[in-house]
PDB file of C-alpha atoms in Angstrom:
ATOM      1  CA  GLY A   1       4.170   0.050  -0.651  1.00  0.00           C
ATOM      2  CA  ASP A   2       1.637  -2.719  -0.687  1.00  0.00           C
ATOM      3  CA  SER A   3      -0.672  -3.093   2.093  1.00  0.00           C
ATOM      4  CA  VAL A   4      -3.459  -5.433   3.315  1.00  0.00           C
ATOM      5  CA  THR A   5      -6.145  -4.529   5.984  1.00  0.00           C
ATOM      6  CA  GLN A   6      -8.561  -6.635   7.596  1.00  0.00           C
ATOM      7  CA  MET A   7     -11.426  -6.430   9.978  1.00  0.00           C
ATOM      8  CA  GLU A   8      -9.944  -6.863  13.749  1.00  0.00           C
ATOM      9  CA  GLY A   9     -10.922 -10.024  15.334  1.00  0.00           C
ATOM     10  CA  PRO A  10     -12.024 -11.961  17.263  1.00  0.00           C
ATOM     11  CA  VAL A  11     -15.391 -12.872  15.406  1.00  0.00           C
ATOM     12  CA  THR A  12     -17.595 -15.025  17.503  1.00  0.00           C
ATOM     13  CA  LEU A  13     -20.334 -16.567  15.538  1.00  0.00           C
ATOM     14  CA  SER A  14     -23.189 -19.135  16.372  1.00  0.00           C
ATOM     15  CA  GLU A  15     -23.096 -22.195  14.303  1.00  0.00           C
ATOM     16  CA  GLU A  16     -25.178 -21.700  10.691  1.00  0.00           C
ATOM     17  CA  ALA A  17     -24.920 -17.761  11.321  1.00  0.00           C
ATOM     18  CA  PHE A  18     -23.857 -15.744   8.045  1.00  0.00           C
ATOM     19  CA  LEU A  19     -19.707 -14.635   7.796  1.00  0.00           C
ATOM     20  CA  THR A  20     -18.229 -11.776   6.304  1.00  0.00           C
ATOM     21  CA  ILE A  21     -14.801 -10.961   7.356  1.00  0.00           C
ATOM     22  CA  ASN A  22     -13.635  -7.791   5.242  1.00  0.00           C
ATOM     23  CA  CYS A  23     -10.432  -7.051   3.477  1.00  0.00           C
ATOM     24  CA  THR A  24      -9.394  -3.974   1.317  1.00  0.00           C
ATOM     25  CA  TYR A  25      -5.737  -3.394  -0.082  1.00  0.00           C
ATOM     26  CA  THR A  26      -3.462  -0.780  -1.487  1.00  0.00           C
ATOM     27  CA  ALA A  27      -1.428  -2.153  -4.493  1.00  0.00           C
ATOM     28  CA  THR A  28      -0.405  -0.684  -7.868  1.00  0.00           C
ATOM     29  CA  GLY A  29      -0.638  -2.847 -10.957  1.00  0.00           C
ATOM     30  CA  TYR A  30      -2.698  -5.780 -11.030  1.00  0.00           C
ATOM     31  CA  PRO A  31      -2.070  -8.094  -7.841  1.00  0.00           C
ATOM     32  CA  SER A  32      -3.368 -11.629  -7.069  1.00  0.00           C
ATOM     33  CA  LEU A  33      -5.408 -11.510  -3.806  1.00  0.00           C
ATOM     34  CA  PHE A  34      -5.786 -14.774  -1.564  1.00  0.00           C
ATOM     35  CA  TRP A  35      -7.584 -16.104   1.532  1.00  0.00           C
ATOM     36  CA  TYR A  36      -5.369 -18.383   3.742  1.00  0.00           C
ATOM     37  CA  VAL A  37      -6.520 -20.114   6.608  1.00  0.00           C
ATOM     38  CA  GLN A  38      -4.583 -21.388   9.979  1.00  0.00           C
ATOM     39  CA  TYR A  39      -6.154 -23.969  12.358  1.00  0.00           C
ATOM     40  CA  PRO A  40      -4.953 -23.874  16.011  1.00  0.00           C
ATOM     41  CA  GLY A  41      -1.317 -24.950  15.999  1.00  0.00           C
ATOM     42  CA  GLU A  42      -1.010 -25.316  12.181  1.00  0.00           C
ATOM     43  CA  GLY A  43       0.835 -23.728   9.347  1.00  0.00           C
ATOM     44  CA  LEU A  44      -1.538 -21.681   7.082  1.00  0.00           C
ATOM     45  CA  GLN A  45      -3.029 -23.259   3.867  1.00  0.00           C
ATOM     46  CA  LEU A  46      -4.662 -21.625   0.914  1.00  0.00           C
ATOM     47  CA  LEU A  47      -8.166 -21.406   1.199  1.00  0.00           C
ATOM     48  CA  LEU A  48      -9.090 -19.298  -2.235  1.00  0.00           C
ATOM     49  CA  LYS A  49      -7.559 -17.070  -4.250  1.00  0.00           C
ATOM     50  CA  ALA A  50      -8.650 -14.422  -7.398  1.00  0.00           C
ATOM     51  CA  THR A  51      -6.216 -13.084  -9.910  1.00  0.00           C
ATOM     52  CA  LYS A  52      -8.177 -10.637 -11.698  1.00  0.00           C
ATOM     53  CA  ALA A  53     -10.757  -8.294 -11.456  1.00  0.00           C
ATOM     54  CA  ASP A  54     -14.584  -9.673 -11.213  1.00  0.00           C
ATOM     55  CA  ASP A  55     -12.925 -13.171 -10.328  1.00  0.00           C
ATOM     56  CA  LYS A  56     -14.826 -14.967  -7.642  1.00  0.00           C
ATOM     57  CA  GLY A  57     -12.722 -17.614  -5.507  1.00  0.00           C
ATOM     58  CA  SER A  58     -14.230 -20.441  -3.938  1.00  0.00           C
ATOM     59  CA  ASN A  59     -13.572 -23.231  -1.635  1.00  0.00           C
ATOM     60  CA  LYS A  60     -15.648 -25.226   1.046  1.00  0.00           C
ATOM     61  CA  GLY A  61     -18.065 -23.023   0.953  1.00  0.00           C
ATOM     62  CA  PHE A  62     -16.170 -19.775   1.054  1.00  0.00           C
ATOM     63  CA  GLU A  63     -16.410 -17.240  -1.554  1.00  0.00           C
ATOM     64  CA  ALA A  64     -14.588 -13.870  -2.177  1.00  0.00           C
ATOM     65  CA  THR A  65     -15.048 -11.615  -5.150  1.00  0.00           C
ATOM     66  CA  TYR A  66     -11.976  -9.481  -6.449  1.00  0.00           C
ATOM     67  CA  ARG A  67     -13.749  -6.184  -6.526  1.00  0.00           C
ATOM     68  CA  LYS A  68     -11.178  -3.623  -7.995  1.00  0.00           C
ATOM     69  CA  GLU A  69     -13.394  -0.622  -7.893  1.00  0.00           C
ATOM     70  CA  THR A  70     -13.294  -0.575  -4.223  1.00  0.00           C
ATOM     71  CA  THR A  71     -10.185  -2.341  -3.676  1.00  0.00           C
ATOM     72  CA  SER A  72     -11.774  -5.107  -1.585  1.00  0.00           C
ATOM     73  CA  PHE A  73     -11.735  -8.620  -1.060  1.00  0.00           C
ATOM     74  CA  HIS A  74     -14.160  -9.720   1.506  1.00  0.00           C
ATOM     75  CA  LEU A  75     -14.813 -13.545   2.611  1.00  0.00           C
ATOM     76  CA  GLU A  76     -18.120 -14.714   2.974  1.00  0.00           C
ATOM     77  CA  LYS A  77     -19.823 -18.121   4.191  1.00  0.00           C
ATOM     78  CA  GLY A  78     -23.260 -18.528   4.344  1.00  0.00           C
ATOM     79  CA  SER A  79     -23.494 -20.767   7.271  1.00  0.00           C
ATOM     80  CA  VAL A  80     -20.569 -21.502   9.374  1.00  0.00           C
ATOM     81  CA  GLN A  81     -19.556 -24.713  11.641  1.00  0.00           C
ATOM     82  CA  VAL A  82     -17.637 -25.368  14.459  1.00  0.00           C
ATOM     83  CA  SER A  83     -14.877 -26.741  12.473  1.00  0.00           C
ATOM     84  CA  ASP A  84     -14.370 -23.503  10.591  1.00  0.00           C
ATOM     85  CA  SER A  85     -13.176 -21.906  13.801  1.00  0.00           C
ATOM     86  CA  ALA A  86      -9.673 -20.455  12.625  1.00  0.00           C
ATOM     87  CA  VAL A  87      -7.542 -17.576  11.852  1.00  0.00           C
ATOM     88  CA  TYR A  88      -8.128 -16.425   8.359  1.00  0.00           C
ATOM     89  CA  PHE A  89      -5.455 -14.215   6.557  1.00  0.00           C
ATOM     90  CA  CYS A  90      -5.935 -12.273   3.535  1.00  0.00           C
ATOM     91  CA  ALA A  91      -3.082 -11.426   1.381  1.00  0.00           C
ATOM     92  CA  LEU A  92      -1.865  -9.938  -1.956  1.00  0.00           C
ATOM     93  CA  HIS A  93       0.577 -11.010  -4.377  1.00  0.00           C
ATOM     94  CA  PRO A  94       1.697  -8.327  -6.509  1.00  0.00           C
ATOM     95  CA  GLY A  95       2.475 -10.347  -9.679  1.00  0.00           C
ATOM     96  CA  GLY A  96       5.013  -9.444 -12.490  1.00  0.00           C
ATOM     97  CA  GLY A  97       7.941 -11.970 -11.167  1.00  0.00           C
ATOM     98  CA  TYR A  98       7.844 -10.149  -7.633  1.00  0.00           C
ATOM     99  CA  GLN A  99       8.811 -12.713  -5.008  1.00  0.00           C
ATOM    100  CA  LYS A 100       6.908 -11.392  -1.750  1.00  0.00           C
ATOM    101  CA  VAL A 101       3.401 -11.865  -0.510  1.00  0.00           C
ATOM    102  CA  THR A 102       1.708  -9.049   1.554  1.00  0.00           C
ATOM    103  CA  PHE A 103      -0.426 -10.626   4.399  1.00  0.00           C
ATOM    104  CA  GLY A 104      -2.792  -9.073   6.779  1.00  0.00           C
ATOM    105  CA  THR A 105      -2.935  -9.150  10.369  1.00  0.00           C
ATOM    106  CA  GLY A 106      -5.301 -12.110  10.515  1.00  0.00           C
ATOM    107  CA  THR A 107      -9.062 -12.221  11.642  1.00  0.00           C
ATOM    108  CA  LYS A 108      -9.570 -14.930  14.530  1.00  0.00           C
ATOM    109  CA  LEU A 109     -13.242 -16.622  14.103  1.00  0.00           C
ATOM    110  CA  GLN A 110     -14.473 -18.602  16.808  1.00  0.00           C
ATOM    111  CA  VAL A 111     -17.999 -20.780  16.117  1.00  0.00           C
ATOM    112  CA  ILE A 112     -20.116 -21.901  18.887  1.00  0.00           C
ATOM    113  CA  PRO A 113     -22.565 -24.617  18.875  1.00  0.00           C
TER     114      PRO A 113
ATOM    115  CA  SER B   1       1.732 -30.028  -4.991  1.00  0.00           C
ATOM    116  CA  GLN B   2       4.687 -28.963  -2.681  1.00  0.00           C
ATOM    117  CA  THR B   3       5.292 -30.534   0.942  1.00  0.00           C
ATOM    118  CA  ILE B   4       7.074 -28.599   3.688  1.00  0.00           C
ATOM    119  CA  HIS B   5       8.539 -30.064   6.517  1.00  0.00           C
ATOM    120  CA  GLN B   6       9.732 -28.263   9.545  1.00  0.00           C
ATOM    121  CA  TRP B   7      11.459 -29.445  12.603  1.00  0.00           C
ATOM    122  CA  PRO B   8      11.377 -29.236  15.552  1.00  0.00           C
ATOM    123  CA  ALA B   9       7.887 -29.073  16.187  1.00  0.00           C
ATOM    124  CA  THR B  10       8.316 -27.508  19.539  1.00  0.00           C
ATOM    125  CA  LEU B  11      11.300 -26.012  21.137  1.00  0.00           C
ATOM    126  CA  VAL B  12      12.156 -24.405  24.563  1.00  0.00           C
ATOM    127  CA  GLN B  13      15.444 -22.591  24.602  1.00  0.00           C
ATOM    128  CA  PRO B  14      17.206 -20.537  27.262  1.00  0.00           C
ATOM    129  CA  VAL B  15      18.124 -16.952  26.728  1.00  0.00           C
ATOM    130  CA  GLY B  16      21.524 -16.973  25.058  1.00  0.00           C
ATOM    131  CA  SER B  17      21.654 -20.337  23.665  1.00  0.00           C
ATOM    132  CA  PRO B  18      22.241 -20.837  19.771  1.00  0.00           C
ATOM    133  CA  LEU B  19      19.311 -21.695  17.462  1.00  0.00           C
ATOM    134  CA  SER B  20      18.899 -23.943  14.185  1.00  0.00           C
ATOM    135  CA  LEU B  21      15.419 -24.293  12.480  1.00  0.00           C
ATOM    136  CA  GLU B  22      15.173 -26.732   9.370  1.00  0.00           C
ATOM    137  CA  CYS B  23      13.014 -26.659   6.688  1.00  0.00           C
ATOM    138  CA  THR B  24      12.910 -28.920   3.843  1.00  0.00           C
ATOM    139  CA  VAL B  25      10.538 -28.941   0.555  1.00  0.00           C
ATOM    140  CA  GLU B  26       9.456 -32.225  -1.469  1.00  0.00           C
ATOM    141  CA  GLY B  27       7.627 -32.117  -4.843  1.00  0.00           C
ATOM    142  CA  THR B  28       9.443 -29.376  -6.527  1.00  0.00           C
ATOM    143  CA  SER B  29      12.881 -28.054  -7.549  1.00  0.00           C
ATOM    144  CA  ASN B  30      14.253 -24.440  -7.361  1.00  0.00           C
ATOM    145  CA  PRO B  31      11.514 -23.125  -5.050  1.00  0.00           C
ATOM    146  CA  ASN B  32      11.517 -19.644  -3.613  1.00  0.00           C
ATOM    147  CA  LEU B  33      11.694 -19.949   0.139  1.00  0.00           C
ATOM    148  CA  TYR B  34      10.711 -17.843   3.315  1.00  0.00           C
ATOM    149  CA  TRP B  35      10.933 -17.547   6.702  1.00  0.00           C
ATOM    150  CA  TYR B  36       8.212 -16.103   8.700  1.00  0.00           C
ATOM    151  CA  ARG B  37       7.543 -15.061  12.266  1.00  0.00           C
ATOM    152  CA  GLN B  38       4.125 -15.071  14.005  1.00  0.00           C
ATOM    153  CA  ALA B  39       4.221 -13.462  17.463  1.00  0.00           C
ATOM    154  CA  ALA B  40       1.192 -14.687  19.948  1.00  0.00           C
ATOM    155  CA  GLY B  41      -1.990 -13.196  18.305  1.00  0.00           C
ATOM    156  CA  ARG B  42      -0.324 -11.345  15.820  1.00  0.00           C
ATOM    157  CA  GLY B  43       0.088 -11.580  12.242  1.00  0.00           C
ATOM    158  CA  LEU B  44       2.974 -12.812   9.938  1.00  0.00           C
ATOM    159  CA  GLN B  45       6.209 -11.077   9.653  1.00  0.00           C
ATOM    160  CA  LEU B  46       8.803 -11.893   6.827  1.00  0.00           C
ATOM    161  CA  LEU B  47      12.139 -12.869   8.286  1.00  0.00           C
ATOM    162  CA  PHE B  48      14.023 -13.722   5.141  1.00  0.00           C
ATOM    163  CA  TYR B  49      13.442 -15.269   1.602  1.00  0.00           C
ATOM    164  CA  SER B  50      15.610 -17.034  -0.920  1.00  0.00           C
ATOM    165  CA  VAL B  51      15.424 -17.265  -4.758  1.00  0.00           C
ATOM    166  CA  GLY B  52      18.276 -20.001  -4.653  1.00  0.00           C
ATOM    167  CA  ILE B  53      21.341 -21.623  -3.246  1.00  0.00           C
ATOM    168  CA  GLY B  54      23.281 -19.074  -1.269  1.00  0.00           C
ATOM    169  CA  GLN B  55      21.003 -16.199  -1.670  1.00  0.00           C
ATOM    170  CA  ILE B  56      19.223 -15.009   1.246  1.00  0.00           C
ATOM    171  CA  SER B  57      17.444 -11.411   1.689  1.00  0.00           C
ATOM    172  CA  SER B  58      16.923  -9.830   4.919  1.00  0.00           C
ATOM    173  CA  GLU B  59      13.694  -8.141   5.500  1.00  0.00           C
ATOM    174  CA  VAL B  60      14.081  -7.040   9.198  1.00  0.00           C
ATOM    175  CA  PRO B  61      17.310  -6.548  10.994  1.00  0.00           C
ATOM    176  CA  GLN B  62      17.189  -9.052  14.046  1.00  0.00           C
ATOM    177  CA  ASN B  63      19.083 -11.601  16.224  1.00  0.00           C
ATOM    178  CA  LEU B  64      18.539 -14.125  13.155  1.00  0.00           C
ATOM    179  CA  SER B  65      20.218 -15.436  10.264  1.00  0.00           C
ATOM    180  CA  ALA B  66      19.229 -17.670   7.612  1.00  0.00           C
ATOM    181  CA  SER B  67      20.902 -19.923   5.336  1.00  0.00           C
ATOM    182  CA  ARG B  68      20.282 -22.134   2.047  1.00  0.00           C
ATOM    183  CA  PRO B  69      23.006 -24.901   1.659  1.00  0.00           C
ATOM    184  CA  GLN B  70      20.653 -27.017  -0.604  1.00  0.00           C
ATOM    185  CA  ASP B  71      18.076 -26.288  -3.046  1.00  0.00           C
ATOM    186  CA  ARG B  72      15.189 -27.802  -0.850  1.00  0.00           C
ATOM    187  CA  GLN B  73      16.789 -26.766   2.333  1.00  0.00           C
ATOM    188  CA  PHE B  74      16.396 -23.480   4.742  1.00  0.00           C
ATOM    189  CA  ILE B  75      17.787 -22.921   7.660  1.00  0.00           C
ATOM    190  CA  LEU B  76      16.972 -19.959  10.312  1.00  0.00           C
ATOM    191  CA  SER B  77      19.673 -19.871  12.929  1.00  0.00           C
ATOM    192  CA  SER B  78      20.951 -17.560  15.927  1.00  0.00           C
ATOM    193  CA  LYS B  79      24.070 -17.627  17.847  1.00  0.00           C
ATOM    194  CA  LYS B  80      22.204 -16.044  21.080  1.00  0.00           C
ATOM    195  CA  LEU B  81      18.524 -16.104  21.928  1.00  0.00           C
ATOM    196  CA  LEU B  82      16.507 -13.493  23.036  1.00  0.00           C
ATOM    197  CA  LEU B  83      13.295 -13.331  25.023  1.00  0.00           C
ATOM    198  CA  SER B  84      11.781 -11.301  21.940  1.00  0.00           C
ATOM    199  CA  ASP B  85      12.721 -14.204  19.554  1.00  0.00           C
ATOM    200  CA  SER B  86       9.735 -16.350  21.231  1.00  0.00           C
ATOM    201  CA  GLY B  87       7.311 -17.028  18.522  1.00  0.00           C
ATOM    202  CA  PHE B  88       5.855 -19.606  15.970  1.00  0.00           C
ATOM    203  CA  TYR B  89       8.142 -19.736  13.076  1.00  0.00           C
ATOM    204  CA  LEU B  90       6.996 -20.737   9.408  1.00  0.00           C
ATOM    205  CA  CYS B  91       8.488 -21.803   6.446  1.00  0.00           C
ATOM    206  CA  ALA B  92       6.864 -21.311   3.131  1.00  0.00           C
ATOM    207  CA  SER B  93       7.543 -22.267  -0.830  1.00  0.00           C
ATOM    208  CA  THR B  94       6.747 -20.956  -3.753  1.00  0.00           C
ATOM    209  CA  ARG B  95       7.587 -22.430  -6.994  1.00  0.00           C
ATOM    210  CA  GLY B  96       6.078 -21.433 -10.648  1.00  0.00           C
ATOM    211  CA  THR B  97       3.094 -19.767  -9.004  1.00  0.00           C
ATOM    212  CA  ASP B  98       1.860 -16.744  -6.484  1.00  0.00           C
ATOM    213  CA  THR B  99       0.398 -19.569  -3.871  1.00  0.00           C
ATOM    214  CA  GLN B 100       2.754 -20.157  -0.910  1.00  0.00           C
ATOM    215  CA  TYR B 101       2.625 -23.420   0.682  1.00  0.00           C
ATOM    216  CA  PHE B 102       3.274 -23.598   4.527  1.00  0.00           C
ATOM    217  CA  GLY B 103       4.873 -25.854   6.887  1.00  0.00           C
ATOM    218  CA  PRO B 104       3.278 -26.958   9.905  1.00  0.00           C
ATOM    219  CA  GLY B 105       5.529 -24.405  11.862  1.00  0.00           C
ATOM    220  CA  THR B 106       7.989 -24.303  14.974  1.00  0.00           C
ATOM    221  CA  ARG B 107       6.926 -23.110  18.391  1.00  0.00           C
ATOM    222  CA  LEU B 108       9.779 -21.590  19.926  1.00  0.00           C
ATOM    223  CA  THR B 109       9.786 -20.470  23.698  1.00  0.00           C
ATOM    224  CA  VAL B 110      12.678 -18.866  24.995  1.00  0.00           C
ATOM    225  CA  LEU B 111      12.800 -18.701  28.914  1.00  0.00           C
TER     226      LEU B 111
END
């Protein structure tokens, strides 16, 4: 079945540091890929998405590129802020009218001033 | 876009007591609805999903049940709570897209 693997956390960075959170997936067909963010005590919200190979999703300075050859969708940001502290989830939707999304286990990011 | 409401926001219940969590959706009709549980420091576990009124699919055998009495209402229930039912419960919705919209969650503590 489908699966999503993301790097273990927590990740602690200083403000303005470069961020990479790795995500790899296993799926048949042509899934859509997502990054969701969860701020403390809140629900998840969509950060960015990509629907086909080589697409780049971007939002709020975050970027991720859909790499079919390496089955990866790594999240990057050039300069993190304290307000980026949250849990980040990589996710996959298989498409084709299927109903369910597969989520990774989440990576907690803490940015210190 | 869709707005998901959940209540209560926080709940503390004794072991063996009943549970009812409610989720309602604004801004769309005939959505697919989902209940997830997030245990402390862990990822999301899909509990139930529904593609229409009265249509419920269970993903994990457990002490919980779900119902969808109206198009935009999704209820999570239990007759007798266990300690292991503690967690953060999230309702989500999709409609015509693969993006999930999440509610603010309910934090349940079973003592």
